[in-house]
PDB file of C-alpha atoms in Angstrom:
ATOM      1  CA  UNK A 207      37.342  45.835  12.158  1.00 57.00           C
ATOM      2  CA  UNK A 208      39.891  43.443  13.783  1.00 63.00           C
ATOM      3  CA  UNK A 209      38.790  40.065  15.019  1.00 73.00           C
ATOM      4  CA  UNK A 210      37.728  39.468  18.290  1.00 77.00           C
ATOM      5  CA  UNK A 211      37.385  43.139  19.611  1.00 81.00           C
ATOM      6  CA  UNK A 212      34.829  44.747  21.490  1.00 85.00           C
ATOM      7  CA  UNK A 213      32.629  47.033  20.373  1.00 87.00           C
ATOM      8  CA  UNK A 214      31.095  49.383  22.493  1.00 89.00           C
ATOM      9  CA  UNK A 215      27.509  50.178  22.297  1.00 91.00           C
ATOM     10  CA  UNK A 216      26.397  53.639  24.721  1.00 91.00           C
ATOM     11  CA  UNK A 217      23.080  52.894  26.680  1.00 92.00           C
ATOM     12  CA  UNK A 218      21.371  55.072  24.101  1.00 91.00           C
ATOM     13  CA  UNK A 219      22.077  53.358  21.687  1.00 91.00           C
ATOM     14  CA  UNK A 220      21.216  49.617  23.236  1.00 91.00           C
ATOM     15  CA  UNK A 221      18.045  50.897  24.471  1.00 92.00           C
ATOM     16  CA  UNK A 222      17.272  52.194  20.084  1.00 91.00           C
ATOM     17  CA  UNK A 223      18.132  48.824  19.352  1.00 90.00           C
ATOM     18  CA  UNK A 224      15.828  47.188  21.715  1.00 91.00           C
ATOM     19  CA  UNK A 225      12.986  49.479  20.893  1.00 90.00           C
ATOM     20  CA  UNK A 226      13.417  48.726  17.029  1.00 90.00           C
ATOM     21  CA  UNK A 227      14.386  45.470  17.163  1.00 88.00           C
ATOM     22  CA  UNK A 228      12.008  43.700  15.330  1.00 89.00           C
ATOM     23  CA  UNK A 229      13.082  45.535  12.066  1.00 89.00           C
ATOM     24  CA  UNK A 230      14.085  43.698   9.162  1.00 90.00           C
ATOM     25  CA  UNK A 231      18.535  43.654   9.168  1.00 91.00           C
ATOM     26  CA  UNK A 232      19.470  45.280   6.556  1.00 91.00           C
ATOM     27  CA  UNK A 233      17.171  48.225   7.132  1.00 92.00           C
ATOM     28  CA  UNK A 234      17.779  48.014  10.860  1.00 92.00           C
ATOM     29  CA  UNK A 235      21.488  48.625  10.412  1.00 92.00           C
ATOM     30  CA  UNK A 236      20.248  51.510   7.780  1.00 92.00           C
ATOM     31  CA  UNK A 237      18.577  53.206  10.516  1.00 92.00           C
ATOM     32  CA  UNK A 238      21.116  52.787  13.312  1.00 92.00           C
ATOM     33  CA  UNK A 239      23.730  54.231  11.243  1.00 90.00           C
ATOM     34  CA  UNK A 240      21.247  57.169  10.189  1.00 90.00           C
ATOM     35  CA  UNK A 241      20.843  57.851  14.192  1.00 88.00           C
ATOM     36  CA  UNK A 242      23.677  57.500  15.363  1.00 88.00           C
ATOM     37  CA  UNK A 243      26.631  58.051  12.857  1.00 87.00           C
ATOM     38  CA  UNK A 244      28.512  54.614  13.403  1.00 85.00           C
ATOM     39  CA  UNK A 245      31.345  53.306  11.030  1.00 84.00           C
ATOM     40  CA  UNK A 246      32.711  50.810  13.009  1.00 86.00           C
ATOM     41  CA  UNK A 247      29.216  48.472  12.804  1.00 89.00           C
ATOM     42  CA  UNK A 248      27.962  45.984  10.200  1.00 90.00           C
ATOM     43  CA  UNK A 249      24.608  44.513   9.613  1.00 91.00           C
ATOM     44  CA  UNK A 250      26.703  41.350  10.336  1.00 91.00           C
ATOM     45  CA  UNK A 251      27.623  42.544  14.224  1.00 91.00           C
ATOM     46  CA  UNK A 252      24.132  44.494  15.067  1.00 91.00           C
ATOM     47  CA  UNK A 253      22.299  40.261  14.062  1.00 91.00           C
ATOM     48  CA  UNK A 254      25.113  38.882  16.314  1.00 91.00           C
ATOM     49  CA  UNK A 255      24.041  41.728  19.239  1.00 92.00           C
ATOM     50  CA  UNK A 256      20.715  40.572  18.878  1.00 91.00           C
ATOM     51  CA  UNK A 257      20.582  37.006  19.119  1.00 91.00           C
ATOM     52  CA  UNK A 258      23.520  37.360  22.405  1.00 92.00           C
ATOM     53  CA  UNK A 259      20.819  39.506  24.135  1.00 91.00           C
ATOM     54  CA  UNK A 260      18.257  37.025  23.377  1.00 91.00           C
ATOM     55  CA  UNK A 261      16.088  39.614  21.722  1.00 91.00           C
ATOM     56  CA  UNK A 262      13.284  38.307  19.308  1.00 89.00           C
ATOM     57  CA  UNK A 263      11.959  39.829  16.182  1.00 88.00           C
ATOM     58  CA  UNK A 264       8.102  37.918  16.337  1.00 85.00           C
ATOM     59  CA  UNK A 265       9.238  36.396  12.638  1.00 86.00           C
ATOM     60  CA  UNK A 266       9.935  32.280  12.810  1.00 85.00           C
ATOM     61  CA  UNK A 267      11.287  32.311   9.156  1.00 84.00           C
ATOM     62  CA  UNK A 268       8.705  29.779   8.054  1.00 90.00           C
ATOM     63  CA  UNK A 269       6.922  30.077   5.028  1.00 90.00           C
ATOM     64  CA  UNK A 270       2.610  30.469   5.994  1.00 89.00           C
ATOM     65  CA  UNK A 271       0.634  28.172   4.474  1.00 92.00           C
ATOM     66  CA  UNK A 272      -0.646  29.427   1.257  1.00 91.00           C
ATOM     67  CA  UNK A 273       2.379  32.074   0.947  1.00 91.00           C
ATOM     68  CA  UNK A 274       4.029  32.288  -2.390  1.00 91.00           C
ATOM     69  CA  UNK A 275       7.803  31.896  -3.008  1.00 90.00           C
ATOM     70  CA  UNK A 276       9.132  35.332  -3.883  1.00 89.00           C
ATOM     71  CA  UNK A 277      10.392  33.700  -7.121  1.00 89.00           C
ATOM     72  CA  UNK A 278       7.441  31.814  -8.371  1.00 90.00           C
ATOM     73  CA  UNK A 279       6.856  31.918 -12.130  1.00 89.00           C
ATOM     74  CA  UNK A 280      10.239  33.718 -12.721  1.00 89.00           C
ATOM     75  CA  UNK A 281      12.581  32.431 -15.160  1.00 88.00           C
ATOM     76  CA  UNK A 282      16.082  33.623 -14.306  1.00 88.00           C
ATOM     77  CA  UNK A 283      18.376  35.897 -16.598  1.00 89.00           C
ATOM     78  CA  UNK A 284      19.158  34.315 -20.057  1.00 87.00           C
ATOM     79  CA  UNK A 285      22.167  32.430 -20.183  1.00 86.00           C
ATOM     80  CA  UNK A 286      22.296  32.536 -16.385  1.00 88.00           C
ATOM     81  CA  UNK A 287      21.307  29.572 -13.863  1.00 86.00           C
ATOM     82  CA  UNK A 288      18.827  27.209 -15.148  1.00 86.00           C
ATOM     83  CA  UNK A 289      19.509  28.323 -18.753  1.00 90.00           C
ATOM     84  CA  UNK A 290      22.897  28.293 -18.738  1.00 92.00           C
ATOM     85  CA  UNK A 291      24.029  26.885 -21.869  1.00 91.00           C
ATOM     86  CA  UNK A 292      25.936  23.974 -19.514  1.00 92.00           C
ATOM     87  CA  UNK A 293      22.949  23.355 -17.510  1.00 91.00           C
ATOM     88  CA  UNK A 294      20.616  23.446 -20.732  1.00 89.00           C
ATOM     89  CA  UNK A 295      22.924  20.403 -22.513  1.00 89.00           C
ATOM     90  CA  UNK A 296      21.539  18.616 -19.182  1.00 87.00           C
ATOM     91  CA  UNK A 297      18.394  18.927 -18.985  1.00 87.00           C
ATOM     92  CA  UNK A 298      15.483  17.011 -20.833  1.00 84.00           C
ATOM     93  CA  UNK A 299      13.642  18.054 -24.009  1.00 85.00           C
ATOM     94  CA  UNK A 300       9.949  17.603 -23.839  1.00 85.00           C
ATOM     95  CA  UNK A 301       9.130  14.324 -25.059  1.00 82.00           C
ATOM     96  CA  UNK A 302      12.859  13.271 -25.366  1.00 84.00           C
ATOM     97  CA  UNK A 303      13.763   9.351 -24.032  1.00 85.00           C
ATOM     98  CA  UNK A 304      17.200   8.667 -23.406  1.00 84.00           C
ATOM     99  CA  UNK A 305      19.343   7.131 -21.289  1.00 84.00           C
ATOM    100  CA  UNK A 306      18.660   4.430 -19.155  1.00 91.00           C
ATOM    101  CA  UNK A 307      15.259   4.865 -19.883  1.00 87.00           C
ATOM    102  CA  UNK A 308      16.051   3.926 -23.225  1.00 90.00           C
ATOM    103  CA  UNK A 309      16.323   0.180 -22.204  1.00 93.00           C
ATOM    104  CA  UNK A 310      13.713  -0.167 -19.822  1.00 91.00           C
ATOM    105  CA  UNK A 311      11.034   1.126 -21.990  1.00 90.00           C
ATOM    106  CA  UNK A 312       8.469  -1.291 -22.690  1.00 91.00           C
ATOM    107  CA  UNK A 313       5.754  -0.325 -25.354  1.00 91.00           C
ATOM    108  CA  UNK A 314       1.960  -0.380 -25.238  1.00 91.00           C
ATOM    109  CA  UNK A 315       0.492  -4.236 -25.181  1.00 91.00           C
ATOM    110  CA  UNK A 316       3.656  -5.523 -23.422  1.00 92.00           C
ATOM    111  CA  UNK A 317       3.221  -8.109 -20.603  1.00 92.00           C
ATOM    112  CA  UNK A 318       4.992  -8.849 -17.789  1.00 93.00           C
ATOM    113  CA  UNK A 319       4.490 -10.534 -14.645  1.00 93.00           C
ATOM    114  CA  UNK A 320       3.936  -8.645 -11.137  1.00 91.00           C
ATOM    115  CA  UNK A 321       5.955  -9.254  -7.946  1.00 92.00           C
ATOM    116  CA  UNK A 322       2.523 -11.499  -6.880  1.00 89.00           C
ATOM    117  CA  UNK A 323       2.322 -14.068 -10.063  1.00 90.00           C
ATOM    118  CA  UNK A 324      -0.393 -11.836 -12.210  1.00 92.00           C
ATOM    119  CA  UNK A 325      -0.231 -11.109 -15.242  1.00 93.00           C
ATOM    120  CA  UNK A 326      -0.275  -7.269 -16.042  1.00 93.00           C
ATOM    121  CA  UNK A 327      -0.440  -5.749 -19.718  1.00 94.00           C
ATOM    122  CA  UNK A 328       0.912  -1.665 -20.214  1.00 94.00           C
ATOM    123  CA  UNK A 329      -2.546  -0.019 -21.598  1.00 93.00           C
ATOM    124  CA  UNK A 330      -1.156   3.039 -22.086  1.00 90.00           C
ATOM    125  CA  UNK A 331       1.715   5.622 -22.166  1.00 88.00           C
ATOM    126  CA  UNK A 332       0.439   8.622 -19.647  1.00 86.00           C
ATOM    127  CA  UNK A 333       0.315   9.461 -16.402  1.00 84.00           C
ATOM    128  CA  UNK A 334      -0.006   9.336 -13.286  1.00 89.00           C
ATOM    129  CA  UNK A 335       2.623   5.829 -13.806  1.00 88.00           C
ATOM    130  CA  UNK A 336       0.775   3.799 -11.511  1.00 89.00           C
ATOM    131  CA  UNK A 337      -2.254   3.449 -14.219  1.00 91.00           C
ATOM    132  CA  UNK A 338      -0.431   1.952 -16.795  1.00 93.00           C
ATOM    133  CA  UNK A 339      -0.055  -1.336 -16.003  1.00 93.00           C
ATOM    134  CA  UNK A 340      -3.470  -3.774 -15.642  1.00 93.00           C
ATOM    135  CA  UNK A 341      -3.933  -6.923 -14.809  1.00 93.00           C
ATOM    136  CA  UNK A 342      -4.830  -9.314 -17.956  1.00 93.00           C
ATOM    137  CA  UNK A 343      -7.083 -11.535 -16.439  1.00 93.00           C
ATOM    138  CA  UNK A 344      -8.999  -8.167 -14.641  1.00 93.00           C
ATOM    139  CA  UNK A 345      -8.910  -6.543 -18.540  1.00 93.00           C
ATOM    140  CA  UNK A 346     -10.649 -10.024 -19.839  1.00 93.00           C
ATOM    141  CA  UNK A 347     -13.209 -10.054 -17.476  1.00 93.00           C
ATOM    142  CA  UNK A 348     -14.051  -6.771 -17.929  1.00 92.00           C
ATOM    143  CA  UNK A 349     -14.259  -7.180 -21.394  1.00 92.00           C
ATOM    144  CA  UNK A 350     -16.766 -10.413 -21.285  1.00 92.00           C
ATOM    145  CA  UNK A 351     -18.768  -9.408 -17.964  1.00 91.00           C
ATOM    146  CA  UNK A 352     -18.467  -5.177 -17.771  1.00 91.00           C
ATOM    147  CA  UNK A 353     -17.048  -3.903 -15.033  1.00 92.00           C
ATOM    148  CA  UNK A 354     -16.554  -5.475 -11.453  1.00 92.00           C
ATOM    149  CA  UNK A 355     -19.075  -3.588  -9.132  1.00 93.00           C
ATOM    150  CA  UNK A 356     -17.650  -1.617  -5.749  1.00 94.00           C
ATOM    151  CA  UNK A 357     -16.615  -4.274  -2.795  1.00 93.00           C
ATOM    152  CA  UNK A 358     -16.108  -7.149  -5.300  1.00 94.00           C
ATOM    153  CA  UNK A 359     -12.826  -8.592  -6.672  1.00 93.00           C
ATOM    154  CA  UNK A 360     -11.723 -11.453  -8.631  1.00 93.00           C
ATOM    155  CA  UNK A 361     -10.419 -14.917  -6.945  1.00 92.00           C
ATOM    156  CA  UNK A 362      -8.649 -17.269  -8.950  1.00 90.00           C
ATOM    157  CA  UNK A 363      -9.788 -20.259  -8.991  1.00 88.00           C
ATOM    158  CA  UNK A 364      -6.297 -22.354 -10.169  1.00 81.00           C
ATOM    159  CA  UNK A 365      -3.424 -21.080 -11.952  1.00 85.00           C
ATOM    160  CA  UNK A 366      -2.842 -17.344 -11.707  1.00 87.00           C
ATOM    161  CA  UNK A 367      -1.027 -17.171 -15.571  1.00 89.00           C
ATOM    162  CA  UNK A 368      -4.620 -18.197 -16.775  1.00 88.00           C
ATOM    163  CA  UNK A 369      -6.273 -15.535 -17.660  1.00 87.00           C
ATOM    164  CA  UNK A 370      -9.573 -16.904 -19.370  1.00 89.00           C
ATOM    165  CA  UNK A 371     -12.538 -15.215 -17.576  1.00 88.00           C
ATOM    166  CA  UNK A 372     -13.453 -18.795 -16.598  1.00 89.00           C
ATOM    167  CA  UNK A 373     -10.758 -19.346 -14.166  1.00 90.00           C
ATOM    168  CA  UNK A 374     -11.439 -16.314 -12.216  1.00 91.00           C
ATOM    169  CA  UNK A 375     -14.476 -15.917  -9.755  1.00 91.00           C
ATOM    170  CA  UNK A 376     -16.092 -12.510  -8.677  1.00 93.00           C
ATOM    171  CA  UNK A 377     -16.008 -12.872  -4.698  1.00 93.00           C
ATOM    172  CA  UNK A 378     -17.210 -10.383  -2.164  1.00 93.00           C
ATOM    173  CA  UNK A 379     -13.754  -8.273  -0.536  1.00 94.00           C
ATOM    174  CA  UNK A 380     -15.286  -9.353   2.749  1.00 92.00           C
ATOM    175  CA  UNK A 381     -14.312 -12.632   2.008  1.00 91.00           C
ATOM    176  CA  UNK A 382     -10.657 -11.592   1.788  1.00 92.00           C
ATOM    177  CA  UNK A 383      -9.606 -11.687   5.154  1.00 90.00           C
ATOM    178  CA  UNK A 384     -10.825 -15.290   5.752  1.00 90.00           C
ATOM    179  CA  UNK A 385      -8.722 -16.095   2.205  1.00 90.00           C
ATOM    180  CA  UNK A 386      -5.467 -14.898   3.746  1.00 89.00           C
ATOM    181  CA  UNK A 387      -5.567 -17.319   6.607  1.00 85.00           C
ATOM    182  CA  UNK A 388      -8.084 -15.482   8.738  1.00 78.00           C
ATOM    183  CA  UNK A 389      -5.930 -13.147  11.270  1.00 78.00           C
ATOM    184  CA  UNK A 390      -2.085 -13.480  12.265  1.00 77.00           C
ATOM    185  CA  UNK A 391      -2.459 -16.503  13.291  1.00 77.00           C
ATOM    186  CA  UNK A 392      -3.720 -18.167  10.035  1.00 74.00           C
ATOM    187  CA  UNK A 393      -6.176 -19.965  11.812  1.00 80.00           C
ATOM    188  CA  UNK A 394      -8.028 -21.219   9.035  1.00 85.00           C
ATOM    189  CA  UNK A 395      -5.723 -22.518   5.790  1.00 86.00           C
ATOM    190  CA  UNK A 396      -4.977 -19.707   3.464  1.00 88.00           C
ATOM    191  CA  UNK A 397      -6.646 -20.056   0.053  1.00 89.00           C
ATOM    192  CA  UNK A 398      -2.920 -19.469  -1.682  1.00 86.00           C
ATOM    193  CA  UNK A 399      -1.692 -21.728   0.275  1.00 84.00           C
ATOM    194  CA  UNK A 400      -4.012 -24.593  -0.336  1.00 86.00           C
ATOM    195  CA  UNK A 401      -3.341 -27.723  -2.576  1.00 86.00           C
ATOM    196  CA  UNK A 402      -5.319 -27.226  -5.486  1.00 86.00           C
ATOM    197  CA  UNK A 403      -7.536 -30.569  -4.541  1.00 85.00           C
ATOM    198  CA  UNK A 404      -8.767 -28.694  -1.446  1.00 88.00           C
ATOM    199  CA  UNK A 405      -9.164 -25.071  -2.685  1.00 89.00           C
ATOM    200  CA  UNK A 406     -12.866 -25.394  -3.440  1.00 89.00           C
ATOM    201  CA  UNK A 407     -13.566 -26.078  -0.605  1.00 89.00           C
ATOM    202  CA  UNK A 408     -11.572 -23.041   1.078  1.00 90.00           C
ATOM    203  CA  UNK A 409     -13.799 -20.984  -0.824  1.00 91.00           C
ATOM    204  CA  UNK A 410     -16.658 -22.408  -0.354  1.00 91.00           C
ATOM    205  CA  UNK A 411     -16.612 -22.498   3.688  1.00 91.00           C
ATOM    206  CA  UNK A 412     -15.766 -18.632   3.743  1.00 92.00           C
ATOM    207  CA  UNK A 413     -18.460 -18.038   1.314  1.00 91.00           C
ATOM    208  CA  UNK A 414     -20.894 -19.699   3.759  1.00 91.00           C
ATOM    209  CA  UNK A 415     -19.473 -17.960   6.779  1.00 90.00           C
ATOM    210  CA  UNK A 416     -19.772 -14.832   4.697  1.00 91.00           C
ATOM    211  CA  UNK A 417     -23.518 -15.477   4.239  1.00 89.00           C
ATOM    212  CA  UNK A 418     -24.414 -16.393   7.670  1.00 88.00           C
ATOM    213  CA  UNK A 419     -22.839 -13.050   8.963  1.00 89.00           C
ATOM    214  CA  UNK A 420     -24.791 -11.292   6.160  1.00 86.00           C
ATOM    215  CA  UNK A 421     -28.421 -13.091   7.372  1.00 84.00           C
ATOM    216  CA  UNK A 422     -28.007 -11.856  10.793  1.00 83.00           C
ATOM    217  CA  UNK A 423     -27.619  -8.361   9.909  1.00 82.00           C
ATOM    218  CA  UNK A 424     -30.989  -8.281   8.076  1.00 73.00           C
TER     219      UNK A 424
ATOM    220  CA  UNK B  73     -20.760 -43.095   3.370  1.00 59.00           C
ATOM    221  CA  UNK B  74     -20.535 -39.447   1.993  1.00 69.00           C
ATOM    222  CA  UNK B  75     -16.682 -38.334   2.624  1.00 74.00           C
ATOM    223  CA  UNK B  76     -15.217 -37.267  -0.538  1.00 80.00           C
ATOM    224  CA  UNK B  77     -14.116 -33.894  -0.426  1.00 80.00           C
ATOM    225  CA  UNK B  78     -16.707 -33.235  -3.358  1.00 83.00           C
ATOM    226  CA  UNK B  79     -19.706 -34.032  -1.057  1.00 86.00           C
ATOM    227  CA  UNK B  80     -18.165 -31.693   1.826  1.00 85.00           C
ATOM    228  CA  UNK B  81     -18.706 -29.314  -1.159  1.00 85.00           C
ATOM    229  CA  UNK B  82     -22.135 -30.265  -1.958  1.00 87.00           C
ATOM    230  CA  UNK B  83     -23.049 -29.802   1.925  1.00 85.00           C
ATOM    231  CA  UNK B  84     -21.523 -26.316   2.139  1.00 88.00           C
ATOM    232  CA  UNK B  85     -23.473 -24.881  -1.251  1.00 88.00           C
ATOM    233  CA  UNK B  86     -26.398 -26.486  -0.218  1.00 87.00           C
ATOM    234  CA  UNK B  87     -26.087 -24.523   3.148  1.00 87.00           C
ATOM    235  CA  UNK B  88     -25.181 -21.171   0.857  1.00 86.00           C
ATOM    236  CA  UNK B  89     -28.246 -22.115  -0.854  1.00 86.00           C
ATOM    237  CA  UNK B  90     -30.630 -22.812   2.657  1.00 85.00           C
ATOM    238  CA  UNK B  91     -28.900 -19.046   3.797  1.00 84.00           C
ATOM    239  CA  UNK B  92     -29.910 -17.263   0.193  1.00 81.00           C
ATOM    240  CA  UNK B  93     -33.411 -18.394   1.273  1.00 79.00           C
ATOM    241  CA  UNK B  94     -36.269 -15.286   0.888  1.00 76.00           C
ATOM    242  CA  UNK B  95     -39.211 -16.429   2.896  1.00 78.00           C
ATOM    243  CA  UNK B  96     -37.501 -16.841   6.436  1.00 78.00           C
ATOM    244  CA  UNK B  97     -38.658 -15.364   9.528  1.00 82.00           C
ATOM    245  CA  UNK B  98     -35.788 -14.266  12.445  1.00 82.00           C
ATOM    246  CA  UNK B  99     -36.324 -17.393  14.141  1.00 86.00           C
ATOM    247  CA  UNK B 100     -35.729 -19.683  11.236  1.00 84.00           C
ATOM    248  CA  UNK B 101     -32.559 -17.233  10.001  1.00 85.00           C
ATOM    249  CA  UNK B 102     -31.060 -17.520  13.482  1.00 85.00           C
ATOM    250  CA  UNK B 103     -31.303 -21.513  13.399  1.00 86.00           C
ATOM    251  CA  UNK B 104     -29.782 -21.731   9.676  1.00 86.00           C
ATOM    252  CA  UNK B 105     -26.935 -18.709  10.585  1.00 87.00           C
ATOM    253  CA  UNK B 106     -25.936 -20.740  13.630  1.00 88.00           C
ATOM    254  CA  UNK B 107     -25.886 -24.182  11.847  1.00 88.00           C
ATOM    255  CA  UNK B 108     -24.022 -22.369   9.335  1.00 89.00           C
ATOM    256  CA  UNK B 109     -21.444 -21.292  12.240  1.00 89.00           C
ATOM    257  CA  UNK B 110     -21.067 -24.962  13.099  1.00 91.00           C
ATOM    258  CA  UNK B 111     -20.804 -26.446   9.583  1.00 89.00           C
ATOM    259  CA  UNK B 112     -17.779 -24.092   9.040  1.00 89.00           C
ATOM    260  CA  UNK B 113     -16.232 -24.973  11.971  1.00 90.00           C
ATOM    261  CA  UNK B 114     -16.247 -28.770  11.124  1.00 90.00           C
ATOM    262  CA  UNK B 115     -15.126 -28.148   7.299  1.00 89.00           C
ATOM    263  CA  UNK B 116     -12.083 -25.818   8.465  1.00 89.00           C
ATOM    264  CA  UNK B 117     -11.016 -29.421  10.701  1.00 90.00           C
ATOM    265  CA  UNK B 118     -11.682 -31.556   7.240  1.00 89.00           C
ATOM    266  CA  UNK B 119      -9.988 -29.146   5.369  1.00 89.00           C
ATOM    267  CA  UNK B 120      -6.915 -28.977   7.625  1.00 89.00           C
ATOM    268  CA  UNK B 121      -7.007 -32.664   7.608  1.00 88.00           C
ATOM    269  CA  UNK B 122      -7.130 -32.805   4.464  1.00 89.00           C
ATOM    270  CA  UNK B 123      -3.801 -30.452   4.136  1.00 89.00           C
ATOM    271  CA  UNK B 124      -2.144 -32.590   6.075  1.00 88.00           C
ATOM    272  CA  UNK B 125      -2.892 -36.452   4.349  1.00 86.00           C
ATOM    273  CA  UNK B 126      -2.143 -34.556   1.392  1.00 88.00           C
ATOM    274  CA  UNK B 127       1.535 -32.804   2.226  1.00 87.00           C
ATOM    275  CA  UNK B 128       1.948 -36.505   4.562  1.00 85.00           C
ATOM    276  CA  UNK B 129       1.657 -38.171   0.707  1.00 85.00           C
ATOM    277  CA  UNK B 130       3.570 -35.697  -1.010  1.00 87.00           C
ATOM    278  CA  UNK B 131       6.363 -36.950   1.958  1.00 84.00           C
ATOM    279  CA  UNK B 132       6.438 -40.118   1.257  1.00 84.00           C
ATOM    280  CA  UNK B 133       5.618 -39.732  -2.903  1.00 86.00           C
ATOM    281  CA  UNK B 134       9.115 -37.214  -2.744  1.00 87.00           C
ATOM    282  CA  UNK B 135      11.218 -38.870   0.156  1.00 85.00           C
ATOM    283  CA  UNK B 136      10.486 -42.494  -0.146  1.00 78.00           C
ATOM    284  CA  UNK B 137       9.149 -45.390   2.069  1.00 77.00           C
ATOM    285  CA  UNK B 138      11.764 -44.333   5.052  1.00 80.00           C
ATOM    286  CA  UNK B 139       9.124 -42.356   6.917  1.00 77.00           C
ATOM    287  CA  UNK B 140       6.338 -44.444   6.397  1.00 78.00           C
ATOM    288  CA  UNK B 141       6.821 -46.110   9.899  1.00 79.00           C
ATOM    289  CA  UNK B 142       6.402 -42.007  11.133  1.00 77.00           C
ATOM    290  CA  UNK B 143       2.713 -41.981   9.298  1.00 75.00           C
ATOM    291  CA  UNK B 144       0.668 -44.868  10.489  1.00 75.00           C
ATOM    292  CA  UNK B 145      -2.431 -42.551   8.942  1.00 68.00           C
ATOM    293  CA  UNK B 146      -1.081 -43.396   5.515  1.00 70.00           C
ATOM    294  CA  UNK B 147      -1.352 -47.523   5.931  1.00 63.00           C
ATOM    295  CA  UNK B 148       0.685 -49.468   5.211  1.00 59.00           C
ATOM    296  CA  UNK B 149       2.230 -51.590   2.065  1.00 54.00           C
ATOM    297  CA  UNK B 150       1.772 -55.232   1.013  1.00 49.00           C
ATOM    298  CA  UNK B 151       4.932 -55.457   1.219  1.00 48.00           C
ATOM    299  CA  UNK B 152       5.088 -54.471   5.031  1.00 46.00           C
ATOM    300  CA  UNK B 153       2.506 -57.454   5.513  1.00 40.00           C
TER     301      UNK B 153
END
């Protein structure tokens, strides 16, 4: 077929296509050219008819929620794809480190120090990632006192790279806000913020305020 | 007169303590929640005037005696007479 010429379609044959045009392509061209004996048409030109006349199969292409990829669980031919011996030399063994990874892999017990000035300790080597750091002093406390109930955290009360259950207090979370400087406006001095001569008393105001909103709810 | 920092301390816990209190009827909790509500306001103006004779030292203790003309509220020296 030459580029760029027409191809005539009788009105038979447009009104067939209408009628069946929510078939599937390939099996839409198989019928046409069952019915009608044409040579001169490819799947490729009988798609193109159909989207110039604007006429819509009812399918969006989209996969339903809950539908399963045609492929799902199959491996592809040996040697082929995924297993292709070039893709294989690629690919990562179970359990195999290398790379980069290499040198950024700290062991179990390792410390380092968090983008906020805690200490954090790698507990262990599993996932999900997120649990494998923990704060020291959180560990210590934990270890001395059991674990810190629901709605309760741990305030230091000096320096942060201390992590001796003494230096850290279990406060109410409701006191938290108040901590942080109250709202955007900071309108009461942030506890992180505060000298250390005056931060006793920064706790000690919100934990009052704290208490008076608690006695007038009971 | 009581105005170290430490008895501003004492006053608050002793509220905490006054607040903790079992045997109160509404009445009483009301009075002791709303003195409560003005004993934090004052601290949060001691505390912020605190802040600032403290970073108004730490001026002078890193800068020098050039801005203590700027901070009557420090004093002044012997020396200034």
């Amino acid at each position: 077929m030459p580029k760029g010429k027409f191809i005539p379609y009788s009105a038979a044959e447009l009104d067939w296509l209408e009628e069946h045009r929510s078939m599937v392509i390939s099996d839409y061209h198989r019928a046409f050219v069952a019915e009608f004996a044409r040579d001169d048409v490819t799947a490729g030109h009988l798609h193109a008819l159909r989207k110039r006349k604007g006429w819509k199969t009812g399918r969006t292409g989209h996969f339903a929620k809950g539908q399963e990829p045609m492929n799902k669980g199959k491996k592809c031919a040996p040697g082929t794809g995924g297993l292709h011996p070039n893709a294989r030399r690629t690919q990562f063994k179970k359990g195999e480190r290398k790379g980069v990874a290499v040198k950024l892999y700290k062991p179990v017990g390792a410390e380092r120090l968090s983008k906020n000035g805690y200490r954090e300790r790698k507990i262990h080597d599993d996932m999900p990632l997120q649990s494998r750091w923990r704060a020291v002093h959180l560990i210590e406390w934990e270890a001395a006192n059991g674990p810190v109930p629901e709605g309760y955290c741990l305030k230091c009360l000096g320096d942060k790279l201390n992590t001796d259950p003494s230096n850290w207090e279990l406060i109410s979370r409701a006191l938290l806000p108040r901590l942080a400087g109250g709202n955007r406006y900071r309108h009461v001095l942030a506890y992180d913020d505060a000298p250390d001569e005056l931060k006793p008393a920064v706790l000690a105001v919100a934990k009052v305020e704290h208490a008076a909103r608690e006695a007038r709810k009971s | 007169m009581k105005n170290k920092l430490t008895d501003l301390n004492d006053h608050l816990f002793m509220q905490l303590e006054r607040l903790g209190d079992e045997d109160m009827d509404a009445d009483k909790i009301e009075q002791e929640a709303k003195r409560a509500d003005a004993m934090v306001q004052v601290a949060d103006q001691i505390i912020r005037n605190a802040d600032l004779q403290l970073k108004a030292a730490n001026l002078i203790a890193s800068h020098g005696d050039r801005f203590r003309p700027m901070l009557p509220m420090i004093g002044k020296t012997d020396a200034e007479g």
